[in-house]
Amino acid sequence: MRVRKAVIPAAGLGTRFLPATKALAKEMFPIIDKPTIQFIVEEAKKSGIEDILVVTGKGKRPIEDHFDSVPELEQNLKEKGKNDLLKLVQQTTDINLYFIRQSHPRGLGDAVLMAKDFVGNEPFVVMLGDDLMRDKVPLTKQLINRYDQTHASTLAVMRVPHDQVYKYGVIDPGTEVSQGLYDVKKFVEKPAVDKAPSDLAIIGRYLLTPEIFDMLETQKPGAGHEIQLTDAIDRLNKIQRVFAHEFKGERFDVGYKFGFLKTSIQFGLDHPEVKDDLKNYIKELAKTLK
Ligand code: UTP
């Protein structure tokens, strides 16, 4: 069956960005001029996804507004002949987006469970807004290509420095069944550094079969007293094969302050409007640093 649905969980509290996230969803924070969630939606579109469900919570209305049309603004830009800007504004409306609310942020697993009716009996992808990916083929498309061969759930993983593994879901890899595709013995959410089975960490893209919902419905809270998607995937792995696909492209974690800042600089250095000024600024700044 073709993979055509995506779920973007965006109902977390974003505590690492307080106080900014008191009233504004972190998914709306822009990298230069584009909210982070728009990068995710664009990756989905480029990967052939047709329908997207965004799981939202309190204070997330601006996400809905961002992907809606704004007739007054569009009319104004048209009258002033600002066609480039008009195109940018209209670009955000040409995909089927649906929204559902998770009234209590009980964890990522619970947020994904909210998508059960939307997904139905199809394979689907989960895309986390904290991770922006760059590669020739979008990571979501890479996972879909794997699924087309294996018809099994496949998670994206990446090697991270060993002292960082406690922040991630980590896999215990089995055999490498084909280049960069691993059988998985076990999935562990946020392991202690000395107990981590490997340095292969789950990054924010998952291709899942609908049987994951049976696991989520009975999933007990795990690390951080939250209903963890990783724990449900570990149980799924006991009844059907789950693979891990190693991502070799670039990953930008915008879910914490320094990561967000680094991403802004990296993307700024590629942004046609600001790249030259930014480069000069960094060069001058570097001279003043010890
Ligand atoms: P995080 O663990 O990054 O939590 O969630 P968070 O709330 O977004 O941010 P911090 O850690 O408090 O700063 C991972 C992903 O799961 C979603 C989040 O929106 C994020 O995309 N999530 C998490 C939910 O949708 N619901 C939840 O109950 C928990």
Coordinates of C-alpha atoms and ligand atoms in Angstrom, one line a residue:
M1 CA 0.0 0.0 0.0
R2 CA 1.3 3.5 -0.9
V3 CA 2.4 5.8 2.0
R4 CA 0.4 9.0 1.6
K5 CA -0.4 10.2 5.1
A6 CA 1.8 12.0 7.7
V7 CA 1.3 13.0 11.3
I8 CA 3.1 16.0 12.8
P9 CA 2.8 16.0 16.6
A10 CA 3.0 19.6 17.8
A11 CA 1.2 19.5 21.1
G12 CA 4.3 19.5 23.4
L13 CA 4.8 22.3 25.9
G14 CA 8.2 23.5 24.5
T15 CA 9.6 24.1 28.0
R16 CA 13.1 24.5 26.7
F17 CA 12.1 27.8 25.1
L18 CA 10.2 29.3 28.0
P19 CA 9.2 32.1 28.3
A20 CA 8.8 32.4 24.5
T21 CA 6.5 29.3 24.4
K22 CA 4.1 30.6 27.0
A23 CA 1.8 32.0 24.3
L24 CA 3.5 31.0 21.0
A25 CA 4.0 27.5 19.6
K26 CA 7.7 26.7 19.0
E27 CA 6.7 25.3 15.7
M28 CA 6.0 28.9 14.6
F29 CA 9.5 30.2 15.5
P30 CA 11.1 31.2 12.2
I31 CA 14.4 30.2 10.8
I32 CA 15.1 33.5 9.1
D33 CA 11.6 33.9 7.5
K34 CA 10.0 30.5 7.6
P35 CA 8.4 28.8 10.6
T36 CA 10.0 25.5 11.4
I37 CA 6.8 23.6 10.8
Q38 CA 6.8 24.8 7.2
F39 CA 10.1 23.0 6.5
I40 CA 8.5 19.8 7.8
V41 CA 5.4 20.3 5.6
E42 CA 7.6 21.0 2.6
E43 CA 9.6 17.8 3.2
A44 CA 6.3 15.8 3.4
K45 CA 5.1 17.3 0.1
K46 CA 8.5 16.6 -1.6
S47 CA 8.1 13.0 -0.4
G48 CA 4.8 12.5 -2.0
I49 CA 2.6 12.8 1.1
E50 CA -0.9 14.0 0.3
D51 CA -2.6 14.4 3.7
I52 CA -1.1 15.7 6.9
L53 CA -2.6 15.7 10.4
V54 CA -1.1 18.1 12.9
V55 CA -1.7 17.2 16.5
T56 CA -2.0 20.5 18.3
G57 CA -2.6 21.7 21.8
K58 CA -3.2 25.0 23.7
G59 CA -1.8 28.1 22.0
K60 CA -1.3 26.4 18.7
R61 CA -3.9 28.3 16.7
P62 CA -1.3 30.3 14.8
I63 CA -0.2 27.1 13.1
E64 CA -3.7 26.7 11.6
D65 CA -3.7 30.3 10.6
H66 CA -0.3 30.0 8.9
F67 CA -1.5 27.3 6.5
D68 CA -4.7 29.1 5.7
S69 CA -5.3 31.7 3.0
V70 CA -5.3 35.4 4.0
P71 CA -7.5 37.2 1.4
E72 CA -6.8 40.8 2.6
L73 CA -3.1 40.3 2.6
E74 CA -3.2 38.5 -0.8
Q75 CA -5.3 41.3 -2.3
N76 CA -3.0 43.9 -0.9
L77 CA 0.1 42.2 -2.4
K78 CA -1.6 41.8 -5.7
E79 CA -2.6 45.5 -5.9
K80 CA 1.0 46.5 -5.2
G81 CA 2.4 44.1 -7.7
K82 CA 4.4 42.2 -5.1
N83 CA 4.1 38.9 -6.9
D84 CA 7.1 37.2 -5.3
L85 CA 5.7 37.8 -1.8
L86 CA 2.2 36.7 -3.0
K87 CA 3.7 33.4 -4.2
L88 CA 5.4 32.9 -0.8
V89 CA 2.1 33.6 1.0
Q90 CA 0.1 31.2 -1.2
Q91 CA 2.7 28.4 -1.1
T92 CA 1.5 27.4 2.3
T93 CA -2.0 26.6 1.3
D94 CA -1.6 23.9 -1.4
I95 CA -1.6 20.8 0.8
N96 CA -4.4 18.9 2.7
L97 CA -3.8 19.8 6.3
Y98 CA -6.0 18.5 9.2
F99 CA -5.8 19.4 12.8
I100 CA -6.7 17.6 16.0
R101 CA -6.2 18.6 19.6
Q102 CA -4.4 16.6 22.3
S103 CA -6.0 18.1 25.4
H104 CA -3.4 16.8 27.8
P105 CA 0.3 16.5 26.7
R106 CA 0.7 12.9 28.0
G107 CA 3.6 12.2 25.7
L108 CA 4.6 11.6 22.1
G109 CA 3.0 8.2 22.0
D110 CA -0.3 9.6 23.2
A111 CA -0.1 12.4 20.5
V112 CA 0.4 9.8 17.8
L113 CA -2.6 7.8 19.1
M114 CA -4.7 10.8 18.4
A115 CA -4.2 10.1 14.7
K116 CA -5.8 6.6 14.8
D117 CA -9.0 7.5 12.9
F118 CA -7.1 9.8 10.4
V119 CA -4.7 7.1 9.5
G120 CA -7.1 4.1 9.4
N121 CA -5.5 0.9 8.1
E122 CA -2.6 2.4 6.1
P123 CA 1.1 2.8 6.7
F124 CA 2.0 6.4 7.6
V125 CA 4.9 8.6 8.7
V126 CA 5.4 10.6 11.9
M127 CA 7.5 13.7 11.5
L128 CA 8.8 15.6 14.5
G129 CA 9.1 19.4 14.1
D130 CA 12.3 19.6 16.2
D131 CA 14.4 18.0 13.5
L132 CA 15.1 19.7 10.2
M133 CA 16.8 17.5 7.6
R134 CA 18.8 18.2 4.5
D135 CA 19.8 15.6 1.9
K136 CA 19.5 15.0 -1.8
V137 CA 16.5 12.8 -1.3
P138 CA 14.2 14.0 1.6
L139 CA 14.5 11.7 4.6
T140 CA 10.8 10.9 4.6
K141 CA 11.1 9.8 1.0
Q142 CA 14.1 7.6 1.9
L143 CA 11.9 5.9 4.5
I144 CA 9.1 5.4 2.0
N145 CA 11.6 3.9 -0.5
R146 CA 12.6 1.4 2.2
Y147 CA 9.0 0.6 3.0
D148 CA 8.3 -0.1 -0.7
Q149 CA 10.9 -2.9 -0.4
T150 CA 10.2 -4.3 3.1
H151 CA 6.6 -3.4 3.8
A152 CA 7.7 -3.0 7.4
S153 CA 7.9 -0.1 10.0
T154 CA 11.2 1.7 9.6
L155 CA 12.7 4.4 11.8
A156 CA 15.3 6.9 10.9
V157 CA 18.4 6.7 13.1
M158 CA 21.7 8.6 13.1
R159 CA 25.0 8.2 15.0
V160 CA 25.3 10.7 17.8
P161 CA 28.2 11.4 20.2
H162 CA 28.1 8.7 22.9
D163 CA 27.7 11.2 25.8
Q164 CA 24.5 12.5 24.2
V165 CA 22.6 9.2 23.9
Y166 CA 20.6 9.8 27.1
K167 CA 18.6 12.4 25.2
Y168 CA 17.3 10.0 22.6
G169 CA 15.5 6.8 21.8
V170 CA 18.4 4.4 21.0
I171 CA 18.4 1.1 19.1
D172 CA 20.2 -2.2 19.8
P173 CA 21.0 -3.0 16.2
G174 CA 21.0 -6.6 14.8
T175 CA 22.3 -7.4 11.4
E176 CA 22.7 -4.9 8.7
V177 CA 20.2 -6.5 6.2
S178 CA 21.2 -4.1 3.4
Q179 CA 23.4 -1.1 3.3
G180 CA 22.3 1.3 6.1
L181 CA 19.3 -0.8 7.0
Y182 CA 19.4 -2.6 10.3
D183 CA 17.3 -5.3 12.0
V184 CA 16.6 -4.1 15.5
K185 CA 16.8 -6.2 18.6
K186 CA 15.6 -3.6 21.0
F187 CA 14.5 0.1 21.3
V188 CA 15.3 2.0 24.5
E189 CA 14.0 5.5 25.3
K190 CA 16.5 7.8 27.0
P191 CA 19.0 5.2 28.2
A192 CA 21.7 6.0 30.8
V193 CA 25.0 6.6 28.9
D194 CA 26.7 3.5 30.4
K195 CA 23.6 1.3 29.5
A196 CA 23.0 2.5 25.9
P197 CA 23.1 -0.4 23.5
S198 CA 24.6 1.7 20.7
D199 CA 25.2 5.3 19.5
L200 CA 22.4 5.0 16.9
A201 CA 19.7 7.4 18.0
I202 CA 16.2 7.7 16.7
I203 CA 15.8 11.0 15.0
G204 CA 12.4 12.6 14.2
R205 CA 11.1 10.5 11.3
Y206 CA 9.2 7.3 11.7
L207 CA 7.4 5.1 9.1
L208 CA 4.9 3.0 10.9
T209 CA 2.4 0.3 10.1
P210 CA -1.1 0.9 11.6
E211 CA -0.6 -2.0 14.1
I212 CA 1.3 0.6 16.2
F213 CA -2.1 1.9 17.4
D214 CA -2.9 -1.5 19.1
M215 CA 0.4 -1.0 21.1
L216 CA -0.3 2.7 21.9
E217 CA -3.8 1.9 23.2
T218 CA -2.3 -0.2 25.9
Q219 CA 1.0 1.6 26.4
K220 CA 1.9 2.4 30.0
P221 CA 3.9 5.6 30.8
G222 CA 7.7 5.2 30.6
A223 CA 10.6 7.6 30.8
G224 CA 9.6 11.0 32.2
H225 CA 6.2 9.4 33.1
E226 CA 5.1 10.0 29.5
I227 CA 3.5 7.6 27.0
Q228 CA 6.6 6.9 24.9
L229 CA 6.3 6.1 21.2
T230 CA 9.6 4.3 21.4
D231 CA 8.2 1.9 24.0
A232 CA 5.2 1.1 21.8
I233 CA 7.6 0.5 18.8
D234 CA 9.7 -1.9 20.9
R235 CA 6.5 -3.9 21.6
L236 CA 5.5 -3.8 17.9
N237 CA 8.9 -5.2 17.1
K238 CA 8.0 -8.3 19.0
I239 CA 5.1 -9.1 16.7
Q240 CA 6.4 -7.8 13.3
R241 CA 9.7 -6.7 12.0
V242 CA 10.8 -3.1 12.6
F243 CA 13.9 -1.7 10.8
A244 CA 16.2 1.2 11.3
H245 CA 17.4 3.3 8.4
E246 CA 20.6 5.2 9.0
F247 CA 20.4 8.8 7.8
K248 CA 23.6 10.1 6.3
G249 CA 22.5 13.7 5.5
E250 CA 22.5 16.8 7.7
R251 CA 20.2 17.1 10.7
F252 CA 19.4 20.4 12.5
D253 CA 17.9 20.1 15.9
V254 CA 15.8 23.3 16.5
G255 CA 14.2 22.0 19.7
Y256 CA 16.8 23.7 22.0
K257 CA 18.2 27.2 22.1
F258 CA 21.8 26.6 20.8
G259 CA 20.5 24.2 18.1
F260 CA 18.0 26.8 17.0
L261 CA 20.7 29.5 16.8
K262 CA 23.1 27.2 14.9
T263 CA 20.4 26.4 12.4
S264 CA 19.5 30.0 11.9
I265 CA 23.2 30.7 11.1
Q266 CA 23.6 27.7 8.8
F267 CA 20.4 28.5 6.9
G268 CA 21.2 32.2 6.9
L269 CA 24.5 31.4 5.1
D270 CA 22.4 29.9 2.3
H271 CA 19.7 32.5 2.2
P272 CA 20.0 34.7 -0.9
E273 CA 18.8 37.8 0.9
V274 CA 21.0 37.7 3.9
K275 CA 24.0 35.4 3.2
D276 CA 26.5 38.0 2.1
D277 CA 25.8 40.3 5.0
L278 CA 25.8 37.4 7.4
K279 CA 29.1 36.1 6.1
N280 CA 30.8 39.5 6.5
Y281 CA 29.3 40.0 9.9
I282 CA 30.6 36.6 11.1
K283 CA 34.1 37.4 9.7
E284 CA 34.2 40.7 11.6
L285 CA 32.8 39.2 14.7
A286 CA 35.4 36.4 14.7
K287 CA 38.2 39.0 14.8
T288 CA 36.8 40.3 18.1
L289 CA 36.5 36.9 19.7
K290 CA 39.3 35.4 21.7
Ligands
UTP1 P1 9.6 17.0 23.2 O1 10.1 15.9 24.1 O2 10.6 17.7 22.4 O3 8.8 18.0 24.1 O4 8.5 16.4 22.3 P2 8.3 19.5 23.8 O5 7.2 19.8 24.7 O6 8.1 19.6 22.3 O7 9.6 20.4 24.2 P3 10.4 20.6 25.6 O8 11.3 19.3 25.7 O9 9.4 20.7 26.7 O10 11.2 21.8 25.3 C1 8.8 15.7 21.1 C2 7.7 15.9 20.1 O11 6.5 15.4 20.5 C3 5.5 16.3 20.6 C4 6.1 17.7 20.7 O12 5.3 18.7 20.2 C5 7.4 17.4 19.9 O13 7.1 17.6 18.5 N1 4.6 16.0 21.8 C6 5.2 15.7 23.0 C7 3.2 16.0 21.7 O14 2.7 16.3 20.6 N2 2.5 15.7 22.8 C8 3.1 15.4 23.9 O15 2.3 15.1 24.9 C9 4.4 15.4 24.1

